[in-house]
Amino acid sequence: MAAPADRPLLVLGSAGSGKTTVALHRLARIAFEDPRRFPASRLQVVVPELGLARLAARLLEPLGLEKAPVRTLESWSRGAFQSVFGAPPPRLFPETPPLVARLKRHPALYELLRRRPHLARERPALARLRRELGDLFVDRGFLEAVVKAAAGTLPATAIDETLRHTRLQLSSSTEDLLAGVDPERLQTLDGKAVDEDTPEAAAGTLDVEDLPILLFLAALRAGAPARKAAHLVVDEAEDVTLFELHVLGRHLAGTSVTLAGDESQQTFASYAGWPQALAALGAPAAATVRLATTYRCPEPIAELAHAVLGPIAPPERPRAGRRGAPVSRFDFPTEAHAHLFLAGALRDLVEREPGASAAVVCSGPEVARSLHRLLADMPEARLALDGAFTFRPGVDITDVDGVKGLEFDYVIVPDATARAYPETDEARRRLHVAVTRAAHQLWIAAPGTPSPLLRGLPRG
């Protein structure tokens, strides 16, 4: 926290080690010591998920920085897009196919685009950049080169999936094709648009992953933007793409930046390594500090989290700040048995400890919705997807993607099955994220076939 303002800093540490606290307190100290150079309006905190953005904003209030902007990557990308191109982003496809999103976030794509010749010295029009990007994503040879450069971290099936999806996006919508037809004849029985809920709904859209790529391509051809941040904080940086880091760096005045992350918690295919991340940001000589103690998780949870990572765990176990209660594991023959048990246990918990915070961290949103329906008569139970956390006592029913950077007194993993968490590196990291949200006690339910990642954790 005492590092000079102009020294870029990389803060690393395991879950609960205080990375976010260090980054935000450094920001507050820098602003306090030189308020003219670092006014709140020129500070920027950028995080991947809305839940963490809301938490960071709450943490900045008592530090006197309630006016400092805290934004998610998507929100920041939309604003930067408006600033660079003078127009809001085009219509975005609601949910990018997973393999397509994985390819568009991958470091191999960044490196191939970075090395392409870029002769223009002025920013081309958005329409031209969209055509250029579209042409690349329907070029099988180019996509094959991306997959080859990914060295086994992208499946070959991503090629055909990207080709199919991009061709739909580049096609004309049914409404455009029927532009000369009487609009009354295009009315549908359900009142929806002609293409809605069909593959043709993708026509004319971009993916949210395209925004930083287009900003990156524009940055390669033109000067930096006029308005820049005086200090930048990027938290959970292991899930920030090289495209996003490059563009964030171009919007930064000088080298006053704090990057915080943990490679063990990466949940996307965007992590390339800290040297590559710092180079993309424009801060290759950043000082590095690694926080060795996890203050959130008691020892039994910290040990389980390390064991879950298996062969990808860091060589040294994080030190736990306290001993704590053992992890409780419950196996059930079916999902229905597990859900009924958890519903009763959660009701008992809320009655016993009304001031406690609990999170049911599901592998995906559908499991979360199912459990929430089961607890519909329980006013303390809230469905918290897409960052909709209130940070009040009670039970938040959520998924792994939404809880990074957050913590709760009690955490329940309701679906620790072989299907939800197979023996893959991605599943190891996702289960690691889920279990390390717990500050007091962790319960794990395994309906059906338990995840092989629980090997060594006793039942009961």
Short mmCIF file of C-alpha atoms in Angstrom, two decimals, residues 4-417:
data_model
loop_
_atom_site.label_atom_id
_atom_site.label_comp_id
_atom_site.label_asym_id
_atom_site.label_seq_id
_atom_site.Cartn_x
_atom_site.Cartn_y
_atom_site.Cartn_z
CA PRO A 4 4.98 5.17 -4.78
CA ALA A 5 2.02 6.28 -6.88
CA ASP A 6 3.93 6.03 -10.18
CA ARG A 7 5.12 2.48 -9.54
CA PRO A 8 2.87 -0.11 -11.19
CA LEU A 9 2.05 -2.84 -8.68
CA LEU A 10 0.92 -6.46 -9.11
CA VAL A 11 -0.74 -7.86 -5.97
CA LEU A 12 -0.99 -11.66 -5.92
CA GLY A 13 -2.43 -13.95 -3.29
CA SER A 14 -4.78 -16.82 -2.61
CA ALA A 15 -8.51 -16.37 -2.01
CA GLY A 16 -9.17 -14.26 1.08
CA SER A 17 -5.62 -12.97 1.41
CA GLY A 18 -6.66 -9.31 1.14
CA LYS A 19 -5.80 -8.46 -2.48
CA THR A 20 -8.85 -6.27 -2.96
CA THR A 21 -8.28 -4.54 0.39
CA VAL A 22 -4.66 -3.76 -0.49
CA ALA A 23 -5.57 -2.43 -3.95
CA LEU A 24 -8.38 -0.17 -2.69
CA HIS A 25 -6.43 1.13 0.31
CA ARG A 26 -3.51 1.93 -1.97
CA LEU A 27 -5.92 3.85 -4.19
CA ALA A 28 -7.24 5.78 -1.16
CA ARG A 29 -3.74 6.65 0.06
CA ILE A 30 -2.66 7.89 -3.38
CA ALA A 31 -5.78 10.06 -3.66
CA PHE A 32 -5.35 11.44 -0.14
CA GLU A 33 -1.67 12.36 -0.60
CA ASP A 34 -2.10 14.13 -3.96
CA PRO A 35 -5.78 15.03 -4.49
CA ARG A 36 -5.06 17.51 -7.29
CA ARG A 37 -3.32 14.90 -9.43
CA PHE A 38 -5.62 12.05 -8.35
CA PRO A 39 -9.16 13.47 -7.98
CA ALA A 40 -11.92 10.89 -7.50
CA SER A 41 -13.28 11.60 -10.98
CA ARG A 42 -10.01 10.43 -12.57
CA LEU A 43 -9.69 7.21 -10.58
CA GLN A 44 -10.95 3.97 -12.10
CA VAL A 45 -11.70 0.57 -10.56
CA VAL A 46 -12.52 -2.18 -13.04
CA VAL A 47 -13.61 -5.71 -12.11
CA PRO A 48 -15.09 -8.63 -14.08
CA GLU A 49 -18.38 -9.16 -12.21
CA LEU A 50 -21.19 -6.91 -10.98
CA GLY A 51 -21.25 -8.43 -7.48
CA LEU A 52 -17.61 -7.51 -6.89
CA ALA A 53 -18.19 -4.05 -8.40
CA ARG A 54 -20.95 -3.41 -5.85
CA LEU A 55 -18.77 -4.68 -3.02
CA ALA A 56 -15.80 -2.51 -4.10
CA ALA A 57 -18.02 0.57 -4.22
CA ARG A 58 -19.23 -0.18 -0.67
CA LEU A 59 -15.63 -0.61 0.53
CA LEU A 60 -14.56 2.71 -1.00
CA GLU A 61 -17.27 4.73 0.79
CA PRO A 62 -15.64 4.75 4.27
CA LEU A 63 -12.31 5.54 2.57
CA GLY A 64 -13.75 8.82 1.28
CA LEU A 65 -13.89 7.66 -2.34
CA GLU A 66 -17.63 7.19 -2.79
CA LYS A 67 -17.38 9.20 -6.06
CA ALA A 68 -14.64 7.04 -7.57
CA PRO A 69 -16.03 5.13 -10.57
CA VAL A 70 -16.28 1.36 -10.08
CA ARG A 71 -17.29 -0.50 -13.23
CA THR A 72 -17.53 -4.00 -14.59
CA LEU A 73 -15.49 -4.86 -17.65
CA GLU A 74 -18.61 -4.91 -19.81
CA SER A 75 -19.76 -1.52 -18.55
CA TRP A 76 -16.29 -0.06 -19.05
CA SER A 77 -16.05 -1.54 -22.57
CA ARG A 78 -19.41 -0.02 -23.51
CA GLY A 79 -18.30 3.40 -22.29
CA ALA A 80 -14.94 3.18 -24.03
CA PHE A 81 -16.68 2.07 -27.22
CA GLN A 82 -18.95 5.13 -27.10
CA SER A 83 -15.93 7.39 -26.50
CA VAL A 84 -13.75 5.92 -29.25
CA PHE A 85 -16.34 5.44 -31.99
CA GLY A 86 -18.77 8.21 -31.10
CA ALA A 87 -21.71 5.82 -30.97
CA PRO A 88 -23.06 3.19 -28.57
CA PRO A 89 -22.25 -0.44 -29.31
CA PRO A 90 -24.46 -2.17 -31.87
CA ARG A 91 -27.02 -4.71 -30.69
CA LEU A 92 -25.28 -7.47 -28.74
CA PHE A 93 -26.13 -11.14 -28.97
CA PRO A 94 -27.55 -12.08 -25.54
CA GLU A 95 -25.34 -15.13 -24.87
CA THR A 96 -22.23 -15.92 -26.89
CA PRO A 97 -21.83 -19.66 -27.55
CA PRO A 98 -19.29 -20.90 -24.95
CA LEU A 99 -16.68 -22.12 -27.46
CA VAL A 100 -16.92 -18.89 -29.43
CA ALA A 101 -16.49 -16.82 -26.28
CA ARG A 102 -13.53 -18.95 -25.31
CA LEU A 103 -11.82 -18.39 -28.66
CA LYS A 104 -12.49 -14.65 -28.64
CA ARG A 105 -11.00 -14.30 -25.15
CA HIS A 106 -7.98 -16.49 -25.80
CA PRO A 107 -4.40 -15.13 -25.65
CA ALA A 108 -3.60 -16.92 -28.94
CA LEU A 109 -6.08 -14.69 -30.79
CA TYR A 110 -4.55 -11.60 -29.16
CA GLU A 111 -1.05 -12.54 -30.26
CA LEU A 112 -2.08 -13.28 -33.84
CA LEU A 113 -3.94 -9.98 -34.15
CA ARG A 114 -1.14 -8.06 -32.46
CA ARG A 115 1.40 -9.36 -34.97
CA ARG A 116 -0.70 -8.62 -38.06
CA PRO A 117 0.56 -5.64 -40.10
CA HIS A 118 -1.40 -2.45 -39.39
CA LEU A 119 -0.45 0.26 -41.86
CA ALA A 120 -3.13 2.88 -41.20
CA ARG A 121 -2.10 5.60 -38.78
CA GLU A 122 -5.58 6.98 -38.21
CA ARG A 123 -8.52 5.24 -36.66
CA PRO A 124 -10.67 3.55 -39.33
CA ALA A 125 -14.43 3.78 -39.26
CA LEU A 126 -16.31 1.29 -37.09
CA ALA A 127 -17.97 -0.27 -40.14
CA ARG A 128 -14.57 -1.06 -41.63
CA LEU A 129 -13.29 -2.62 -38.40
CA ARG A 130 -16.46 -4.72 -38.11
CA ARG A 131 -15.96 -6.02 -41.64
CA GLU A 132 -12.32 -6.80 -40.93
CA LEU A 133 -13.17 -8.69 -37.75
CA GLY A 134 -16.06 -10.51 -39.42
CA ASP A 135 -13.83 -11.56 -42.30
CA LEU A 136 -11.32 -13.02 -39.86
CA PHE A 137 -13.95 -15.01 -37.98
CA VAL A 138 -15.24 -16.63 -41.20
CA ASP A 139 -11.69 -17.42 -42.38
CA ARG A 140 -11.16 -21.10 -41.57
CA GLY A 141 -7.41 -20.84 -42.12
CA PHE A 142 -7.12 -17.98 -39.63
CA LEU A 143 -9.21 -19.83 -37.03
CA GLU A 144 -7.12 -22.95 -37.51
CA ALA A 145 -4.03 -20.83 -36.83
CA VAL A 146 -5.60 -19.57 -33.58
CA VAL A 147 -6.39 -23.10 -32.41
CA LYS A 148 -2.89 -24.28 -33.34
CA ALA A 149 -1.28 -21.38 -31.46
CA ALA A 150 -3.44 -22.22 -28.44
CA ALA A 151 -1.41 -25.43 -28.10
CA GLY A 152 -4.20 -27.69 -26.89
CA THR A 153 -6.13 -25.16 -24.79
CA LEU A 154 -8.75 -24.60 -27.51
CA PRO A 155 -10.63 -27.54 -29.03
CA ALA A 156 -10.82 -27.86 -32.82
CA THR A 157 -14.61 -27.75 -32.54
CA ALA A 158 -14.30 -24.03 -31.73
CA ILE A 159 -13.52 -23.45 -35.41
CA ASP A 160 -16.83 -24.69 -36.82
CA GLU A 161 -18.78 -23.15 -33.95
CA THR A 162 -17.21 -19.74 -34.62
CA LEU A 163 -17.76 -20.03 -38.37
CA ARG A 164 -21.43 -20.90 -37.89
CA HIS A 165 -22.10 -18.20 -35.32
CA THR A 166 -20.29 -15.46 -37.26
CA ARG A 167 -22.07 -16.29 -40.52
CA LEU A 168 -25.39 -15.88 -38.72
CA GLN A 169 -24.24 -12.54 -37.32
CA LEU A 170 -23.15 -11.33 -40.76
CA SER A 171 -26.40 -12.40 -42.42
CA SER A 172 -29.41 -10.16 -43.05
CA SER A 173 -32.34 -10.40 -40.66
CA THR A 174 -35.70 -11.64 -41.87
CA GLU A 175 -37.13 -8.15 -41.34
CA ASP A 176 -34.45 -6.69 -43.63
CA LEU A 177 -35.14 -9.32 -46.27
CA LEU A 178 -38.87 -8.55 -46.08
CA ALA A 179 -38.43 -4.79 -45.93
CA GLY A 180 -40.92 -4.22 -48.75
CA VAL A 181 -43.69 -6.30 -47.21
CA ASP A 182 -46.64 -4.66 -45.47
CA PRO A 183 -45.67 -4.53 -41.74
CA GLU A 184 -49.12 -5.79 -40.74
CA ARG A 185 -48.44 -9.01 -42.59
CA LEU A 186 -45.29 -9.54 -40.48
CA GLN A 187 -47.20 -9.61 -37.19
CA THR A 188 -46.62 -12.89 -35.31
CA LEU A 189 -49.21 -14.71 -33.21
CA ASP A 190 -47.15 -14.34 -30.03
CA GLY A 191 -46.30 -10.69 -30.66
CA LYS A 192 -42.56 -11.32 -30.85
CA ALA A 193 -40.22 -10.14 -33.60
CA VAL A 194 -40.06 -12.45 -36.62
CA ASP A 195 -36.54 -13.66 -35.79
CA GLU A 196 -36.88 -13.79 -32.01
CA ASP A 197 -36.01 -17.17 -30.47
CA THR A 198 -34.62 -18.40 -33.81
CA PRO A 199 -31.00 -18.75 -35.01
CA GLU A 200 -31.61 -15.75 -37.29
CA ALA A 201 -31.89 -13.55 -34.17
CA ALA A 202 -28.09 -13.29 -34.32
CA ALA A 203 -28.23 -11.35 -37.62
CA GLY A 204 -26.56 -7.95 -37.34
CA THR A 205 -25.32 -8.48 -33.78
CA LEU A 206 -21.93 -8.40 -32.12
CA ASP A 207 -20.81 -10.44 -29.13
CA VAL A 208 -19.83 -8.67 -25.92
CA GLU A 209 -16.37 -10.22 -26.43
CA ASP A 210 -16.08 -8.28 -29.72
CA LEU A 211 -16.11 -4.88 -28.02
CA PRO A 212 -12.58 -5.02 -26.52
CA ILE A 213 -11.28 -6.64 -29.73
CA LEU A 214 -12.62 -3.75 -31.82
CA LEU A 215 -11.22 -1.24 -29.32
CA PHE A 216 -7.88 -3.05 -29.52
CA LEU A 217 -7.84 -2.92 -33.33
CA ALA A 218 -8.70 0.78 -33.22
CA ALA A 219 -5.93 1.44 -30.66
CA LEU A 220 -3.33 -0.21 -32.91
CA ARG A 221 -4.10 2.28 -35.68
CA ALA A 222 -4.49 5.56 -33.84
CA GLY A 223 -3.33 7.63 -30.91
CA ALA A 224 -4.50 7.31 -27.35
CA PRO A 225 -7.81 8.79 -26.16
CA ALA A 226 -7.88 12.33 -24.84
CA ARG A 227 -9.33 11.58 -21.40
CA LYS A 228 -7.27 9.23 -19.26
CA ALA A 229 -7.45 7.76 -15.77
CA ALA A 230 -4.92 9.02 -13.21
CA HIS A 231 -4.87 5.69 -11.35
CA LEU A 232 -6.32 2.35 -12.40
CA VAL A 233 -7.21 -0.66 -10.24
CA VAL A 234 -7.97 -3.96 -11.99
CA ASP A 235 -9.16 -6.66 -9.61
CA GLU A 236 -9.59 -10.39 -10.37
CA ALA A 237 -7.19 -9.70 -13.22
CA GLU A 238 -6.74 -13.40 -14.02
CA ASP A 239 -10.14 -13.20 -15.76
CA VAL A 240 -9.34 -10.06 -17.79
CA THR A 241 -8.38 -10.64 -21.42
CA LEU A 242 -5.21 -9.30 -22.98
CA PHE A 243 -7.44 -7.23 -25.29
CA GLU A 244 -9.07 -5.58 -22.29
CA LEU A 245 -5.76 -4.99 -20.52
CA HIS A 246 -4.24 -3.43 -23.66
CA VAL A 247 -7.13 -1.00 -24.07
CA LEU A 248 -7.24 -0.21 -20.33
CA GLY A 249 -3.55 0.64 -20.53
CA ARG A 250 -4.17 3.05 -23.42
CA HIS A 251 -6.74 4.86 -21.26
CA LEU A 252 -4.24 5.31 -18.40
CA ALA A 253 -2.16 8.44 -17.87
CA GLY A 254 1.32 7.34 -16.84
CA THR A 255 2.05 4.17 -14.90
CA SER A 256 -0.07 4.55 -11.75
CA VAL A 257 -1.83 1.21 -11.75
CA THR A 258 -2.61 -1.66 -9.36
CA LEU A 259 -3.34 -5.13 -10.71
CA ALA A 260 -4.68 -7.77 -8.30
CA GLY A 261 -5.27 -11.44 -9.01
CA ASP A 262 -4.78 -15.12 -8.33
CA GLU A 263 -3.96 -17.53 -11.14
CA SER A 264 -5.60 -20.36 -9.20
CA GLN A 265 -8.99 -18.65 -9.53
CA GLN A 266 -9.10 -18.18 -13.29
CA THR A 267 -12.49 -19.25 -14.62
CA PHE A 268 -12.05 -18.25 -18.28
CA ALA A 269 -9.54 -19.15 -20.99
CA SER A 270 -8.14 -15.61 -21.00
CA TYR A 271 -5.22 -16.00 -18.59
CA ALA A 272 -1.84 -15.99 -20.35
CA GLY A 273 0.50 -15.39 -17.40
CA TRP A 274 1.35 -12.32 -15.36
CA PRO A 275 4.28 -11.17 -17.56
CA GLN A 276 1.99 -11.22 -20.61
CA ALA A 277 -0.77 -9.41 -18.70
CA LEU A 278 1.58 -6.66 -17.53
CA ALA A 279 3.06 -6.28 -21.02
CA ALA A 280 -0.42 -5.88 -22.55
CA LEU A 281 -1.27 -3.27 -19.90
CA GLY A 282 1.92 -1.38 -20.69
CA ALA A 283 3.48 -1.98 -17.26
CA PRO A 284 6.05 -4.76 -17.81
CA ALA A 285 8.29 -3.56 -14.98
CA ALA A 286 5.62 -3.64 -12.27
CA ALA A 287 6.69 -4.50 -8.76
CA THR A 288 5.14 -7.73 -7.44
CA VAL A 289 3.95 -8.53 -3.94
CA ARG A 290 2.48 -11.90 -2.96
CA LEU A 291 0.23 -12.12 0.10
CA ALA A 292 0.96 -15.41 1.86
CA THR A 293 -1.85 -15.67 4.43
CA THR A 294 -5.54 -16.29 3.79
CA TYR A 295 -7.47 -14.34 6.42
CA ARG A 296 -10.89 -15.39 5.16
CA CYS A 297 -10.79 -19.17 5.12
CA PRO A 298 -10.08 -21.21 8.25
CA GLU A 299 -7.51 -23.96 7.99
CA PRO A 300 -9.84 -26.88 7.04
CA ILE A 301 -11.27 -24.91 4.09
CA ALA A 302 -7.86 -23.66 2.97
CA GLU A 303 -6.54 -27.24 2.99
CA LEU A 304 -9.49 -28.53 0.99
CA ALA A 305 -9.14 -25.69 -1.53
CA HIS A 306 -5.49 -26.57 -2.06
CA ALA A 307 -6.32 -30.27 -2.45
CA VAL A 308 -9.08 -29.53 -4.98
CA LEU A 309 -6.53 -27.82 -7.24
CA GLY A 310 -4.44 -31.01 -7.29
CA PRO A 311 -1.68 -30.85 -9.93
CA ILE A 312 -2.32 -27.16 -10.71
CA ALA A 313 -2.03 -26.04 -7.07
CA PRO A 314 0.77 -23.60 -6.20
CA PRO A 315 3.80 -25.32 -4.68
CA GLU A 316 3.27 -23.71 -1.28
CA ARG A 317 0.01 -24.00 0.65
CA PRO A 318 -1.42 -20.65 1.76
CA ARG A 319 -1.18 -20.01 5.47
CA ALA A 320 -4.54 -19.92 7.24
CA GLY A 321 -5.14 -17.25 9.85
CA ARG A 322 -7.11 -19.56 12.17
CA ARG A 323 -8.14 -23.17 12.66
CA GLY A 324 -11.94 -23.19 12.37
CA ALA A 325 -14.69 -25.82 12.01
CA PRO A 326 -14.17 -28.88 9.80
CA VAL A 327 -15.70 -29.05 6.32
CA SER A 328 -18.97 -31.02 6.27
CA ARG A 329 -19.62 -33.37 3.37
CA PHE A 330 -23.00 -35.01 2.75
CA ASP A 331 -23.62 -37.64 0.05
CA PHE A 332 -27.14 -38.34 -1.23
CA PRO A 333 -28.57 -40.89 -3.67
CA THR A 334 -30.45 -38.23 -5.68
CA GLU A 335 -30.61 -34.48 -6.21
CA ALA A 336 -34.10 -34.40 -4.65
CA HIS A 337 -32.76 -35.89 -1.40
CA ALA A 338 -29.95 -33.33 -1.33
CA HIS A 339 -32.27 -30.38 -1.97
CA LEU A 340 -34.72 -31.41 0.74
CA PHE A 341 -31.88 -31.79 3.26
CA LEU A 342 -30.38 -28.41 2.32
CA ALA A 343 -33.74 -26.65 2.53
CA GLY A 344 -34.19 -27.88 6.09
CA ALA A 345 -30.60 -27.10 7.06
CA LEU A 346 -30.84 -23.55 5.69
CA ARG A 347 -34.06 -22.89 7.57
CA ASP A 348 -32.39 -24.12 10.78
CA LEU A 349 -29.35 -21.91 10.08
CA VAL A 350 -31.41 -18.74 9.55
CA GLU A 351 -33.39 -19.41 12.73
CA ARG A 352 -30.24 -20.13 14.74
CA GLU A 353 -28.10 -17.28 13.35
CA PRO A 354 -30.36 -14.57 11.88
CA GLY A 355 -27.44 -12.16 11.48
CA ALA A 356 -25.29 -14.53 9.42
CA SER A 357 -24.70 -14.37 5.67
CA ALA A 358 -24.92 -17.62 3.73
CA ALA A 359 -24.41 -18.43 0.06
CA VAL A 360 -25.56 -21.49 -1.82
CA VAL A 361 -22.97 -21.55 -4.62
CA CYS A 362 -24.27 -23.68 -7.48
CA SER A 363 -22.32 -24.84 -10.51
CA GLY A 364 -24.70 -22.97 -12.83
CA PRO A 365 -27.71 -20.66 -12.87
CA GLU A 366 -30.30 -23.39 -13.58
CA VAL A 367 -29.41 -25.25 -10.37
CA ALA A 368 -29.64 -21.93 -8.50
CA ARG A 369 -33.11 -21.22 -9.89
CA SER A 370 -34.29 -24.73 -9.00
CA LEU A 371 -33.12 -24.39 -5.40
CA HIS A 372 -34.63 -20.93 -5.10
CA ARG A 373 -38.01 -22.29 -6.15
CA LEU A 374 -37.72 -24.90 -3.40
CA LEU A 375 -37.16 -22.10 -0.86
CA ALA A 376 -39.87 -19.80 -2.22
CA ASP A 377 -41.63 -19.64 1.16
CA MET A 378 -38.45 -18.54 2.93
CA PRO A 379 -38.24 -14.70 2.89
CA GLU A 380 -34.53 -14.72 3.79
CA ALA A 381 -33.67 -16.68 0.61
CA ARG A 382 -32.74 -14.52 -2.38
CA LEU A 383 -31.85 -15.47 -5.94
CA ALA A 384 -28.60 -13.60 -6.62
CA LEU A 385 -27.60 -14.10 -10.24
CA ASP A 386 -25.75 -11.58 -12.43
CA GLY A 387 -24.38 -9.72 -9.41
CA ALA A 388 -27.72 -9.08 -7.67
CA PHE A 389 -26.29 -9.26 -4.13
CA THR A 390 -27.69 -7.14 -1.31
CA PHE A 391 -24.91 -7.91 1.22
CA ARG A 392 -27.54 -8.37 3.92
CA PRO A 393 -27.95 -11.28 6.35
CA GLY A 394 -29.83 -14.21 4.90
CA VAL A 395 -29.26 -16.72 2.12
CA ASP A 396 -28.04 -15.80 -1.37
CA ILE A 397 -28.60 -18.55 -3.93
CA THR A 398 -26.12 -17.96 -6.71
CA ASP A 399 -23.56 -19.58 -9.03
CA VAL A 400 -19.78 -19.80 -9.29
CA ASP A 401 -19.51 -17.14 -11.99
CA GLY A 402 -21.08 -14.51 -9.75
CA VAL A 403 -19.16 -14.92 -6.48
CA LYS A 404 -15.53 -14.18 -7.30
CA GLY A 405 -14.10 -11.69 -4.82
CA LEU A 406 -17.03 -12.11 -2.40
CA GLU A 407 -17.23 -13.82 0.99
CA PHE A 408 -19.97 -15.19 3.23
CA ASP A 409 -20.09 -16.61 6.76
CA TYR A 410 -21.47 -19.92 5.50
CA VAL A 411 -21.11 -21.46 2.04
CA ILE A 412 -23.05 -24.45 0.76
CA VAL A 413 -22.01 -26.21 -2.45
CA PRO A 414 -25.19 -28.15 -3.35
CA ASP A 415 -24.08 -30.02 -6.48
CA ALA A 416 -20.54 -31.33 -6.02
CA THR A 417 -21.12 -34.11 -8.55
#
